[in-house]
XYZ file of C-alpha atoms in Angstrom:
743
model
C -0.009 -0.188 -0.181
C 1.586 3.266 -1.335
C 1.568 6.641 1.428
C -0.116 9.718 -0.179
C 1.488 12.608 0.353
C 0.671 15.212 2.329
C 0.675 19.230 2.312
C 4.795 18.829 4.217
C 5.576 17.398 0.884
C 4.181 21.166 -0.791
C 6.238 22.836 1.505
C 9.250 20.625 0.562
C 8.936 21.718 -2.881
C 8.487 25.042 -2.280
C 11.998 24.786 0.220
C 13.960 22.723 -3.010
C 12.391 25.968 -5.312
C 14.455 27.969 -3.152
C 17.256 26.399 -2.783
C 17.621 25.631 -6.871
C 16.861 29.455 -7.274
C 19.584 30.436 -5.314
C 22.102 28.001 -5.329
C 22.395 26.172 -9.057
C 20.501 29.043 -11.425
C 22.848 27.466 -14.453
C 20.728 24.213 -14.269
C 17.747 25.294 -12.422
C 15.525 26.544 -14.729
C 14.268 23.079 -16.019
C 13.745 21.832 -12.380
C 11.687 25.254 -11.117
C 9.685 24.527 -15.068
C 8.686 20.972 -13.427
C 7.410 22.093 -10.010
C 5.258 25.715 -11.835
C 3.838 23.419 -14.475
C 3.885 20.168 -12.068
C 2.768 16.699 -14.340
C -0.111 14.652 -14.012
C -0.193 10.883 -14.097
C -3.614 8.320 -14.610
C -2.709 4.925 -14.845
C -4.807 1.986 -14.745
C -4.721 -2.134 -15.362
C -4.927 -5.247 -14.196
C -3.318 -7.705 -12.055
C -3.489 -11.582 -12.083
C -2.634 -13.773 -8.897
C -1.717 -17.351 -8.768
C -3.302 -20.082 -6.296
C -6.513 -19.644 -3.626
C -6.670 -17.702 -0.345
C -4.378 -20.538 1.220
C -1.421 -20.017 -0.699
C -1.908 -16.335 0.006
C -2.423 -16.268 3.607
C 0.801 -14.174 4.321
C 0.993 -12.377 1.203
C -2.519 -10.993 0.857
C -2.960 -9.753 4.324
C -2.999 -6.226 4.397
C -2.929 -5.813 0.147
C -6.604 -6.556 -0.495
C -5.562 -9.521 -2.711
C -6.470 -12.115 -0.580
C -9.873 -13.653 -2.027
C -9.455 -12.884 -5.506
C -7.788 -14.361 -8.207
C -8.271 -10.688 -10.863
C -7.751 -6.952 -9.277
C -8.083 -3.594 -10.589
C -5.230 -1.444 -10.517
C -5.842 2.538 -11.123
C -4.020 5.033 -9.823
C -4.911 9.168 -9.925
C -1.971 11.721 -9.173
C -3.654 14.699 -10.799
C -1.404 18.295 -10.146
C -2.329 22.198 -11.510
C -1.167 25.212 -10.320
C -2.922 28.447 -11.497
C -0.131 30.889 -12.024
C -2.122 33.977 -11.646
C -3.765 33.046 -8.235
C -0.609 30.948 -7.337
C -3.229 28.079 -6.014
C -2.545 25.208 -6.220
C -5.269 21.886 -6.956
C -4.087 18.013 -5.900
C -6.242 15.086 -6.367
C -4.369 11.573 -5.207
C -5.683 7.918 -5.713
C -3.394 5.163 -4.817
C -4.749 1.358 -5.316
C -8.501 2.630 -5.881
C -9.541 -1.287 -7.319
C -8.134 -3.264 -4.359
C -9.910 -3.129 -0.603
C -6.789 -1.080 0.804
C -7.467 2.561 -0.738
C -6.514 5.936 -0.362
C -8.044 9.078 -1.961
C -6.965 12.824 -1.412
C -8.395 15.792 -2.797
C -6.241 19.407 -1.470
C -6.515 23.062 -2.105
C -3.941 25.438 -1.361
C -2.973 29.163 -1.943
C 0.643 29.137 -0.569
C 0.984 31.248 2.548
C -2.585 32.124 2.683
C -5.018 29.120 3.163
C -5.758 25.136 2.505
C -8.125 22.514 3.006
C -7.908 18.942 2.419
C -10.259 16.223 2.720
C -9.225 12.163 2.610
C -10.396 8.682 2.751
C -8.737 5.244 2.654
C -9.529 1.461 3.917
C -7.349 -1.129 5.039
C -8.648 -4.636 5.415
C -6.379 -7.344 7.469
C -7.859 -10.560 5.853
C -6.035 -13.185 9.336
C -3.737 -15.475 7.684
C -4.888 -18.482 9.267
C -7.812 -21.321 7.945
C -10.212 -21.924 10.657
C -12.371 -24.801 10.520
C -15.475 -24.081 12.934
C -19.487 -24.993 13.673
C -19.546 -21.818 15.341
C -22.773 -19.938 14.163
C -23.154 -15.851 14.589
C -19.610 -15.029 13.955
C -19.623 -11.246 14.056
C -22.238 -11.152 16.468
C -21.576 -10.539 20.484
C -24.437 -13.935 20.633
C -22.374 -16.657 18.994
C -23.760 -20.184 19.119
C -21.485 -22.783 19.870
C -21.659 -26.467 18.182
C -19.726 -28.618 18.771
C -18.646 -30.799 15.867
C -18.453 -34.558 15.306
C -14.469 -34.615 13.659
C -12.680 -32.212 13.300
C -11.983 -30.360 9.345
C -15.758 -31.320 9.315
C -16.749 -27.767 9.522
C -16.756 -24.148 7.097
C -13.472 -21.987 6.633
C -14.440 -19.443 8.382
C -12.923 -16.135 7.104
C -11.518 -13.476 9.760
C -10.940 -10.118 8.662
C -11.074 -6.522 10.015
C -11.912 -3.262 7.783
C -11.188 0.122 8.544
C -12.833 3.124 6.744
C -11.369 6.479 7.352
C -12.352 9.595 6.564
C -10.318 13.309 7.311
C -11.270 16.751 7.016
C -8.381 19.301 7.355
C -7.973 23.498 7.061
C -5.680 26.213 7.757
C -5.542 29.700 7.250
C -3.136 31.834 8.076
C -4.977 34.939 9.599
C -2.298 37.685 10.151
C 1.729 36.958 8.549
C 2.552 35.930 12.942
C -0.796 34.252 13.273
C -2.329 30.697 11.860
C -4.895 28.534 12.426
C -4.831 24.876 12.015
C -7.418 22.363 12.425
C -8.549 19.099 11.563
C -11.407 16.138 12.209
C -11.046 12.755 11.678
C -13.370 9.256 12.090
C -12.358 5.737 11.585
C -15.077 3.110 11.466
C -13.321 -0.346 12.222
C -16.085 -3.626 11.592
C -14.862 -6.973 11.592
C -14.328 -9.848 13.828
C -10.651 -11.000 15.358
C -9.413 -14.277 17.121
C -10.258 -14.576 20.276
C -11.747 -17.301 23.134
C -12.459 -18.328 26.381
C -11.051 -21.864 28.702
C -10.826 -22.604 31.908
C -9.390 -26.425 33.819
C -11.990 -28.129 35.876
C -11.850 -27.250 39.577
C -13.392 -26.871 42.683
C -12.364 -22.999 42.110
C -14.895 -23.257 39.003
C -17.814 -25.348 41.009
C -17.565 -28.182 38.403
C -15.941 -30.763 41.240
C -17.437 -30.633 44.345
C -15.737 -30.591 47.477
C -13.260 -32.845 48.274
C -13.850 -34.200 44.696
C -11.576 -35.252 42.054
C -11.508 -33.550 38.975
C -11.610 -35.917 35.853
C -8.518 -36.155 33.887
C -7.720 -33.588 31.168
C -11.554 -32.152 32.488
C -11.669 -28.196 30.889
C -12.536 -26.173 28.054
C -11.051 -24.083 25.734
C -12.930 -21.982 23.569
C -12.950 -19.692 19.904
C -15.170 -17.167 20.571
C -14.428 -14.298 17.927
C -14.442 -10.758 19.174
C -16.740 -8.883 17.669
C -15.812 -5.257 15.832
C -18.412 -2.624 15.124
C -16.806 0.833 16.891
C -15.802 3.985 15.769
C -13.293 6.403 16.713
C -13.554 10.307 16.266
C -10.181 12.599 16.597
C -10.222 16.270 16.671
C -6.703 18.670 16.115
C -7.188 22.200 16.293
C -3.781 24.575 17.132
C -3.152 28.430 16.806
C -0.161 28.864 15.889
C 2.035 32.126 16.129
C 5.168 33.483 15.709
C 7.471 36.370 15.344
C 11.567 36.623 14.995
C 12.458 34.948 18.097
C 9.324 33.674 19.301
C 6.711 29.992 18.460
C 3.777 29.693 20.364
C 1.793 26.569 19.365
C -1.606 26.408 21.283
C -3.869 22.927 20.597
C -6.456 21.019 22.041
C -6.789 17.593 20.916
C -10.002 15.691 21.040
C -10.349 11.639 20.996
C -14.043 9.859 21.373
C -14.795 6.283 21.012
C -17.579 4.069 21.051
C -18.479 0.636 20.594
C -21.529 -0.848 18.933
C -20.849 -4.340 20.648
C -21.030 -3.895 25.055
C -20.229 -7.428 25.594
C -19.534 -11.024 24.608
C -22.070 -13.725 25.423
C -21.869 -16.964 23.639
C -24.870 -19.777 23.846
C -24.558 -23.740 23.519
C -25.676 -26.427 21.516
C -25.034 -29.897 22.931
C -22.044 -31.107 24.891
C -18.330 -30.096 24.520
C -15.002 -32.274 24.465
C -11.997 -32.505 27.264
C -8.477 -31.767 26.083
C -8.396 -35.795 25.957
C -11.619 -36.116 23.995
C -13.859 -36.764 26.645
C -17.361 -35.387 26.792
C -17.336 -32.558 28.968
C -20.847 -32.645 29.597
C -23.260 -31.371 32.249
C -24.309 -34.551 33.950
C -22.255 -35.895 37.048
C -19.931 -37.792 35.889
C -17.951 -39.709 39.005
C -19.393 -37.931 41.110
C -18.175 -34.387 39.930
C -21.063 -32.567 38.894
C -20.166 -30.638 35.679
C -23.017 -28.081 35.551
C -20.942 -25.737 36.092
C -18.916 -25.288 33.355
C -21.032 -24.081 30.883
C -22.228 -21.558 32.988
C -19.170 -20.461 33.504
C -18.201 -20.083 29.768
C -21.164 -18.836 28.968
C -21.010 -15.738 31.247
C -20.932 -12.376 29.455
C -17.603 -10.592 28.142
C -17.191 -7.280 28.583
C -15.748 -5.814 24.973
C -14.002 -2.694 24.682
C -16.174 0.298 26.593
C -16.816 4.290 25.191
C -14.658 6.392 25.790
C -13.249 9.778 25.804
C -10.161 12.229 26.285
C -9.363 15.732 25.568
C -5.803 17.660 25.863
C -4.756 21.009 25.870
C -1.342 21.882 24.923
C 0.616 25.025 24.945
C 3.893 24.551 22.846
C 6.944 26.916 21.700
C 10.394 28.073 21.526
C 12.261 31.474 22.085
C 15.638 31.930 20.533
C 17.262 34.493 23.541
C 20.798 34.947 20.620
C 21.160 33.275 17.670
C 22.980 30.461 19.418
C 20.721 30.296 21.864
C 17.387 28.777 21.953
C 14.956 27.479 24.829
C 11.725 24.822 23.739
C 8.548 24.405 26.422
C 5.705 22.195 26.198
C 3.074 21.752 28.723
C 0.107 19.279 28.267
C -2.920 18.420 30.531
C -5.095 15.674 29.570
C -8.731 14.448 31.056
C -9.966 10.488 30.022
C -12.996 8.994 31.266
C -14.628 5.623 30.918
C -17.798 5.105 33.060
C -20.527 2.872 30.904
C -22.680 1.494 33.436
C -22.676 -2.498 33.685
C -26.200 -3.641 33.286
C -25.990 -1.415 30.255
C -23.105 -3.595 29.297
C -24.890 -6.869 29.569
C -22.777 -7.598 32.823
C -24.876 -8.138 35.471
C -22.423 -8.801 38.205
C -20.622 -5.861 40.055
C -19.845 -5.035 43.304
C -22.553 -3.838 46.062
C -23.283 -0.325 45.120
C -20.881 0.028 41.909
C -22.772 0.389 39.095
C -20.139 1.610 36.638
C -15.973 1.936 37.260
C -16.386 5.919 36.769
C -12.934 6.078 35.481
C -11.107 8.783 35.843
C -7.113 9.835 34.654
C -5.987 13.068 34.495
C -2.576 13.108 33.257
C -0.070 16.438 33.016
C 3.063 17.078 31.450
C 5.667 19.417 31.695
C 8.921 19.745 29.369
C 11.690 22.603 28.974
C 14.600 22.565 27.511
C 17.715 24.762 25.833
C 20.361 24.046 23.361
C 23.035 26.946 23.632
C 26.422 27.039 21.474
C 28.262 29.244 23.760
C 32.181 29.157 21.398
C 32.478 28.170 18.075
C 33.423 24.700 18.906
C 31.103 24.088 22.179
C 27.566 23.123 22.042
C 25.308 22.192 24.898
C 21.806 20.656 25.423
C 20.077 20.460 28.398
C 16.330 19.072 28.697
C 13.646 18.121 31.739
C 10.279 16.357 31.505
C 7.874 15.349 33.986
C 4.857 13.684 33.609
C 1.841 12.924 36.553
C -1.071 10.544 35.757
C -3.313 11.215 38.398
C -5.517 7.926 38.439
C -8.918 8.542 40.362
C -10.952 5.360 39.180
C -12.763 4.383 42.312
C -11.327 1.272 43.866
C -13.946 -1.417 44.547
C -13.867 -4.888 44.824
C -14.537 -6.855 41.815
C -13.171 -10.152 42.433
C -15.049 -12.847 44.369
C -11.616 -13.480 45.938
C -11.110 -11.947 48.748
C -8.370 -8.909 48.560
C -8.458 -8.587 44.776
C -9.243 -5.255 43.717
C -8.028 -3.247 40.495
C -5.186 -1.434 40.540
C -4.217 2.030 41.175
C -2.173 2.739 37.981
C -1.191 6.544 38.814
C 2.069 7.169 38.253
C 4.769 9.950 38.513
C 7.967 10.059 35.446
C 10.836 12.702 35.572
C 13.428 12.160 32.979
C 16.652 14.473 32.334
C 19.493 15.024 29.817
C 22.608 16.850 29.430
C 24.716 17.151 26.648
C 27.820 18.681 25.772
C 29.603 18.505 21.973
C 32.686 19.799 20.932
C 34.646 20.303 17.858
C 38.411 18.740 18.837
C 39.847 19.592 15.474
C 38.448 19.814 11.920
C 37.595 16.273 11.522
C 37.000 15.167 14.907
C 34.111 16.134 17.203
C 33.195 14.310 21.202
C 29.753 14.031 22.771
C 29.142 12.980 26.565
C 26.099 13.073 28.208
C 23.982 12.438 31.175
C 20.709 10.512 31.296
C 18.378 10.604 34.244
C 14.998 8.708 34.348
C 12.642 8.695 37.661
C 9.466 6.555 37.902
C 7.091 6.357 40.749
C 5.081 3.855 40.693
C 3.290 4.086 44.293
C 2.187 2.564 46.866
C -0.542 -0.098 46.131
C -3.482 0.227 48.019
C -3.875 -1.600 51.003
C -7.006 -4.371 49.507
C -4.668 -4.869 46.289
C -3.263 -8.660 46.558
C -2.132 -9.503 43.049
C -1.900 -13.509 42.853
C 1.623 -14.449 42.327
C 3.624 -11.039 42.382
C 5.881 -11.216 45.505
C 7.941 -7.790 45.294
C 7.585 -4.581 44.055
C 9.062 -0.907 44.128
C 7.391 2.621 45.301
C 10.201 4.065 43.017
C 12.576 2.994 40.661
C 16.061 5.425 39.387
C 17.938 5.283 36.695
C 21.078 7.052 35.862
C 22.772 6.726 32.079
C 26.053 8.152 30.569
C 26.964 9.023 26.918
C 30.073 8.896 24.835
C 30.749 9.640 21.218
C 33.464 10.437 19.030
C 32.618 11.256 15.921
C 35.033 11.840 12.597
C 34.799 13.143 8.910
C 37.932 11.838 7.923
C 37.102 13.160 4.537
C 35.137 14.645 2.045
C 34.391 10.956 1.141
C 34.978 8.933 4.386
C 32.347 9.529 7.721
C 32.165 7.392 11.093
C 31.305 7.358 14.675
C 31.640 5.411 17.693
C 29.300 6.015 21.112
C 29.227 3.657 24.862
C 26.373 3.992 26.638
C 26.097 2.792 30.234
C 23.282 3.218 32.720
C 22.534 1.683 36.097
C 18.750 1.465 37.271
C 17.754 0.975 40.883
C 15.209 2.015 43.101
C 14.159 2.408 46.853
C 13.990 -0.089 49.149
C 11.513 -3.621 48.399
C 7.571 -4.110 49.123
C 5.985 -7.584 49.688
C 2.712 -7.278 47.480
C 0.848 -9.553 49.930
C 1.497 -7.221 52.975
C 0.935 -4.501 51.385
C 2.319 -1.189 52.356
C 4.949 -2.346 54.836
C 8.896 -2.074 53.785
C 10.391 -5.823 54.165
C 13.950 -6.637 55.356
C 16.633 -7.610 53.003
C 16.347 -11.119 54.087
C 12.517 -11.223 53.745
C 12.626 -9.963 50.484
C 15.860 -12.060 49.250
C 13.152 -15.142 50.618
C 10.007 -13.463 48.423
C 12.809 -13.089 45.136
C 13.649 -16.765 45.614
C 10.487 -18.056 45.960
C 9.169 -18.153 42.976
C 10.896 -15.485 40.381
C 7.871 -13.714 39.262
C 9.019 -10.058 40.654
C 7.628 -7.626 37.707
C 10.982 -6.563 35.267
C 9.920 -2.880 35.862
C 11.220 -2.961 39.167
C 14.142 -4.864 38.911
C 17.323 -3.238 38.832
C 19.422 -3.597 35.757
C 22.661 -2.306 34.302
C 22.433 -1.571 30.207
C 25.554 -1.342 28.238
C 25.957 -0.504 24.588
C 27.989 0.247 21.817
C 27.491 1.567 17.903
C 29.295 2.020 14.896
C 28.873 3.470 11.732
C 30.492 4.682 8.894
C 29.684 5.611 5.298
C 31.967 6.142 2.267
C 31.980 7.979 -0.769
C 35.358 7.209 -3.304
C 33.514 8.194 -6.126
C 30.166 10.096 -7.085
C 29.184 6.808 -8.677
C 29.560 4.863 -5.137
C 28.662 4.976 -1.823
C 28.649 2.124 0.948
C 26.994 2.089 4.723
C 28.008 0.146 7.811
C 26.722 0.113 10.885
C 26.864 -2.283 14.305
C 25.476 -2.116 17.334
C 25.724 -4.333 20.702
C 23.734 -4.721 23.751
C 23.351 -6.116 26.759
C 21.257 -5.743 29.737
C 21.816 -7.625 33.101
C 18.697 -8.023 35.712
C 18.791 -8.211 39.597
C 16.553 -8.715 42.268
C 17.059 -10.339 45.735
C 17.512 -13.825 46.344
C 18.957 -16.245 48.485
C 22.297 -16.630 46.292
C 20.413 -17.888 43.436
C 19.267 -15.413 41.111
C 15.812 -16.068 39.717
C 13.461 -14.408 36.815
C 15.118 -12.695 33.962
C 18.530 -12.697 34.028
C 20.067 -11.381 31.121
C 18.644 -9.922 27.217
C 21.157 -9.022 24.576
C 20.749 -7.376 21.216
C 23.104 -7.618 18.360
C 22.719 -6.003 15.261
C 25.133 -5.775 11.823
C 24.212 -3.854 8.225
C 25.679 -3.218 5.210
C 24.062 -0.870 2.399
C 25.737 0.426 -0.448
C 24.371 1.843 -3.995
C 26.418 2.042 -7.386
C 25.735 4.058 -10.616
C 27.253 1.396 -13.767
C 26.081 4.497 -15.750
C 23.442 7.028 -16.632
C 21.653 4.520 -17.302
C 22.136 1.538 -15.596
C 21.878 1.555 -10.816
C 22.485 -1.413 -8.515
C 22.162 -1.169 -5.059
C 21.920 -3.629 -2.198
C 21.910 -4.535 1.532
C 22.204 -7.072 4.133
C 21.728 -6.889 7.529
C 21.759 -9.453 10.861
C 20.001 -9.230 14.366
C 20.182 -11.018 17.054
C 18.253 -10.559 19.981
C 18.185 -13.537 23.523
C 16.629 -13.597 27.276
C 17.995 -16.190 29.542
C 15.389 -16.924 32.343
C 15.698 -18.808 35.448
C 12.379 -20.397 36.700
C 11.250 -22.325 39.486
C 11.443 -25.480 37.610
C 13.492 -24.788 34.404
C 16.026 -22.720 32.499
C 15.290 -20.696 29.671
C 17.592 -19.198 26.235
C 15.095 -17.124 24.371
C 16.591 -16.460 20.817
C 15.106 -14.746 17.982
C 17.932 -14.135 15.022
C 16.915 -12.659 11.564
C 18.979 -12.366 8.783
C 17.616 -10.113 5.515
C 19.430 -9.450 2.064
C 18.243 -7.505 -0.911
C 19.560 -6.472 -4.525
C 18.155 -4.737 -6.810
C 18.586 -2.807 -10.062
C 16.856 -0.662 -12.859
C 18.232 1.123 -15.880
C 16.963 1.363 -19.975
C 17.568 -0.828 -22.394
C 17.186 1.782 -24.944
C 15.788 4.315 -25.344
C 12.260 4.036 -24.661
C 12.246 1.062 -22.387
C 13.386 1.273 -19.093
C 13.131 -2.064 -16.263
C 14.207 -2.978 -13.214
C 14.401 -6.423 -10.463
C 14.028 -6.561 -6.934
C 15.192 -10.162 -4.768
C 14.779 -9.654 -1.330
C 15.453 -12.222 1.428
C 14.098 -12.326 5.210
C 14.982 -16.117 7.643
C 13.809 -15.332 11.112
C 14.060 -17.816 13.646
C 12.870 -17.828 17.633
C 14.623 -20.645 19.862
C 13.330 -21.847 23.284
C 15.899 -23.709 24.680
C 15.524 -24.961 27.860
C 16.969 -26.801 31.222
C 16.248 -28.234 34.204
C 16.731 -25.717 37.381
C 18.772 -27.868 40.181
C 19.844 -25.225 42.253
C 16.603 -24.944 43.811
C 14.701 -28.636 43.338
C 14.967 -31.609 44.578
C 16.591 -34.709 43.331
C 12.673 -36.108 42.091
C 11.626 -33.281 40.736
C 14.922 -32.346 39.280
C 14.801 -36.287 37.951
C 11.402 -36.013 36.656
C 12.092 -32.601 34.621
C 14.777 -34.161 33.329
C 12.939 -37.284 31.393
C 10.097 -35.246 30.781
C 12.569 -33.366 28.469
C 14.700 -35.860 26.839
C 10.677 -37.186 25.961
C 9.156 -34.610 25.050
C 12.877 -32.703 23.207
C 11.736 -29.222 24.179
C 9.792 -26.477 22.412
C 11.409 -26.402 18.527
C 12.363 -23.226 17.039
C 9.812 -21.189 14.843
C 11.322 -20.546 11.840
C 9.766 -17.860 8.892
C 11.761 -17.357 5.860
C 10.560 -15.304 2.671
C 11.990 -14.793 -0.270
C 10.201 -12.041 -3.286
C 11.434 -11.306 -6.452
C 9.473 -8.389 -8.366
C 10.432 -6.927 -11.571
C 9.142 -4.390 -13.745
C 9.536 -2.980 -17.503
C 8.104 -0.080 -18.978
C 7.669 0.766 -22.289
C 7.322 4.380 -23.640
C 4.594 4.838 -26.524
C 5.397 8.220 -26.810
C 6.495 11.463 -24.716
C 3.054 11.265 -22.939
C 2.057 8.003 -22.661
C 3.497 4.214 -21.566
C 2.665 0.588 -20.752
C 4.072 -0.948 -17.409
C 4.531 -4.711 -16.900
C 5.108 -5.573 -13.016
C 5.924 -9.389 -12.022
C 5.737 -10.327 -8.272
C 6.808 -13.811 -7.341
C 6.501 -14.686 -3.268
C 7.743 -17.639 -1.824
C 7.099 -18.042 1.954
C 7.423 -20.924 4.328
C 5.646 -20.680 8.600
C 6.954 -24.064 10.874
C 5.708 -22.511 14.563
C 3.854 -24.778 16.885
C 1.355 -22.324 18.361
C -1.312 -23.060 16.237
C -0.263 -26.603 15.355
C 2.832 -28.868 15.264
C 3.800 -31.407 12.069
C 0.210 -31.088 10.433
C -1.883 -31.393 13.470
C -3.443 -28.208 14.135
C -4.909 -26.702 17.090
C -8.043 -28.082 18.163
C -10.522 -26.304 20.715
C -13.451 -28.521 23.132
C -16.212 -27.697 20.156
C -13.485 -29.505 17.225
C -12.441 -26.191 16.040
C -9.507 -26.166 13.977
C -6.773 -23.019 13.243
C -4.400 -24.135 10.853
C -2.251 -22.426 8.128
C -0.321 -23.778 4.859
C 3.762 -24.051 6.197
C 4.363 -23.663 2.641
C 3.161 -20.595 0.617
C 3.781 -19.327 -3.218
C 2.567 -16.565 -4.919
C 2.643 -15.088 -8.151
C 1.286 -11.584 -9.473
C 1.775 -10.464 -12.397
C -0.245 -7.173 -13.951
C -0.126 -4.749 -16.587
C -0.519 -0.545 -16.451
C -1.092 2.079 -19.254
C -0.109 5.360 -17.824
C -0.612 8.275 -18.994
C 1.353 11.752 -18.297
C -0.464 15.281 -18.894
């Protein structure tokens, strides 16, 4: 999908005119004439796509080419300028023949006024194939009917469609005062994958007190979330500028409304346990299984209506030609106050009819840049955020002591930086960064299950150093190093409420279960970055970059670090461009990324890795005077690894032996691999100075081998025998021809 050029592109055009006129008078006449008398174009054609919807599952997620074999191609780019009034008129349309289309109309009198109207559609098709007996998909009351056998239902086409319209305007009231305003409305329809599940136990009421749960009893249901919502955004700002001062006062409003209030499934017949036996409302083995259907049929709250309003004032002021200050103040109020009963949620705490959610956020930022000496540049910046959650606390869980959390938070961030030109070739930069987050103290009724340790406040200080060298007119390079450390206030026991715990208590809690949230843990971060670019001739350029980052995490423990221990990231890339001749150009790139996480759980050790390799090669040129050709080949290989080992330090010998035997038998989790190769080719034949024919060919091959929704050809199945699967190897070829007319 292409992106339309908005009025910023026109501003860049005007700037280009000024630069051409000032610095390139000998060659500017033709270029200026091109902008003053711009070219317009219309292109229309047809494209055919091979394969079926399963072959195009990945290829056609967003480009609108998933379901049909033939598509229309239509683009419009109409640009005119009235010389007498300097009035620009622009009409642009992209991908108008597909379900992901864009259309824009704009008129502008430079320096006076502008108005625009935009319309766009974007369709996202869920790439996996769903086979189900579910009825009423896309509604808030689906009917669950189990299949006699997996794969005997109907294939479900899940997708979401966005339709957005926007109106915008600008008006220069005086040479120093400008008004900007826009309003946007976006409708989103369709359904996306969603579900619910439970394991049968006395807690859920499907086993009598003291009874034993049937082997494998429980249920997981496919319940696609119905989507029918509208988001409206209003943005208005008044800009004032003088030689030294710029001010911008703005209002921003966001309004979300959802036509679906709650998702309430109903059932026709029985469900299956994971082992294939019946999960039914009869008494089985002395255990009452009547509650599962009632539990699974309880209403599920969907996104409620909400709104937010923000007022802000931002600007900058030039004290001198070398010293400038920036500032911003913003206040936002967000509300959500939907009535529970109207949402179809009959159960609520006594005396509570709605959440009455209110969050007020204040943001203040100020900064200054200065050049006190010819070789010295200074920068200072500070930002403060205060998120004040005024939502009343209430007991929303049937478990005593559980309630929703207070999300109030305060943040303070600061930056100091000095850059000094050591010689004509070397520039050194030193910087200090500070970041503080105050999470607040949990409410006395807050008792999150499983969380052991919390902190009221975390503080992080970082130091940066960079050395940049302009080695010559053709070679430049830089190296930078960053190190930061995060710690914080004393530890709180989430199960004990607000009191601080001793170091020994914190160590015992941290060693008991490794579920201390990462945002509270101590962290040491190191990062090194290298970059260089080389242009030995006007025809050849080369850019190289590399980055290595490492994070070490720590929380109190009794000698054994638990939870997240370490993360790492390595990145390397190279880009090159070579002009073979006036008619032929060659470009290429290659990159490698490697990320990892080391985790010590109470039962196992895990090393999670993500490795990504990408490469591409492109060439464009002219065969003869009226024939232009090009080709682009790209390759991507992305592999996620899940290495597991048994944690032996804090487990009994029996537990260790059991887990070792389990891993030996199961082999652990396999890698998830996504591999894609794309070849794009085009040929353009000029019929005359206005018309041309363009031929496009795209060949796409992909392999996705993953175990989330199936493994070794066995699809994931739900308790009604709905299945989710995807074709592992996919191959698509698209061919198109387009007639292009320029005027």
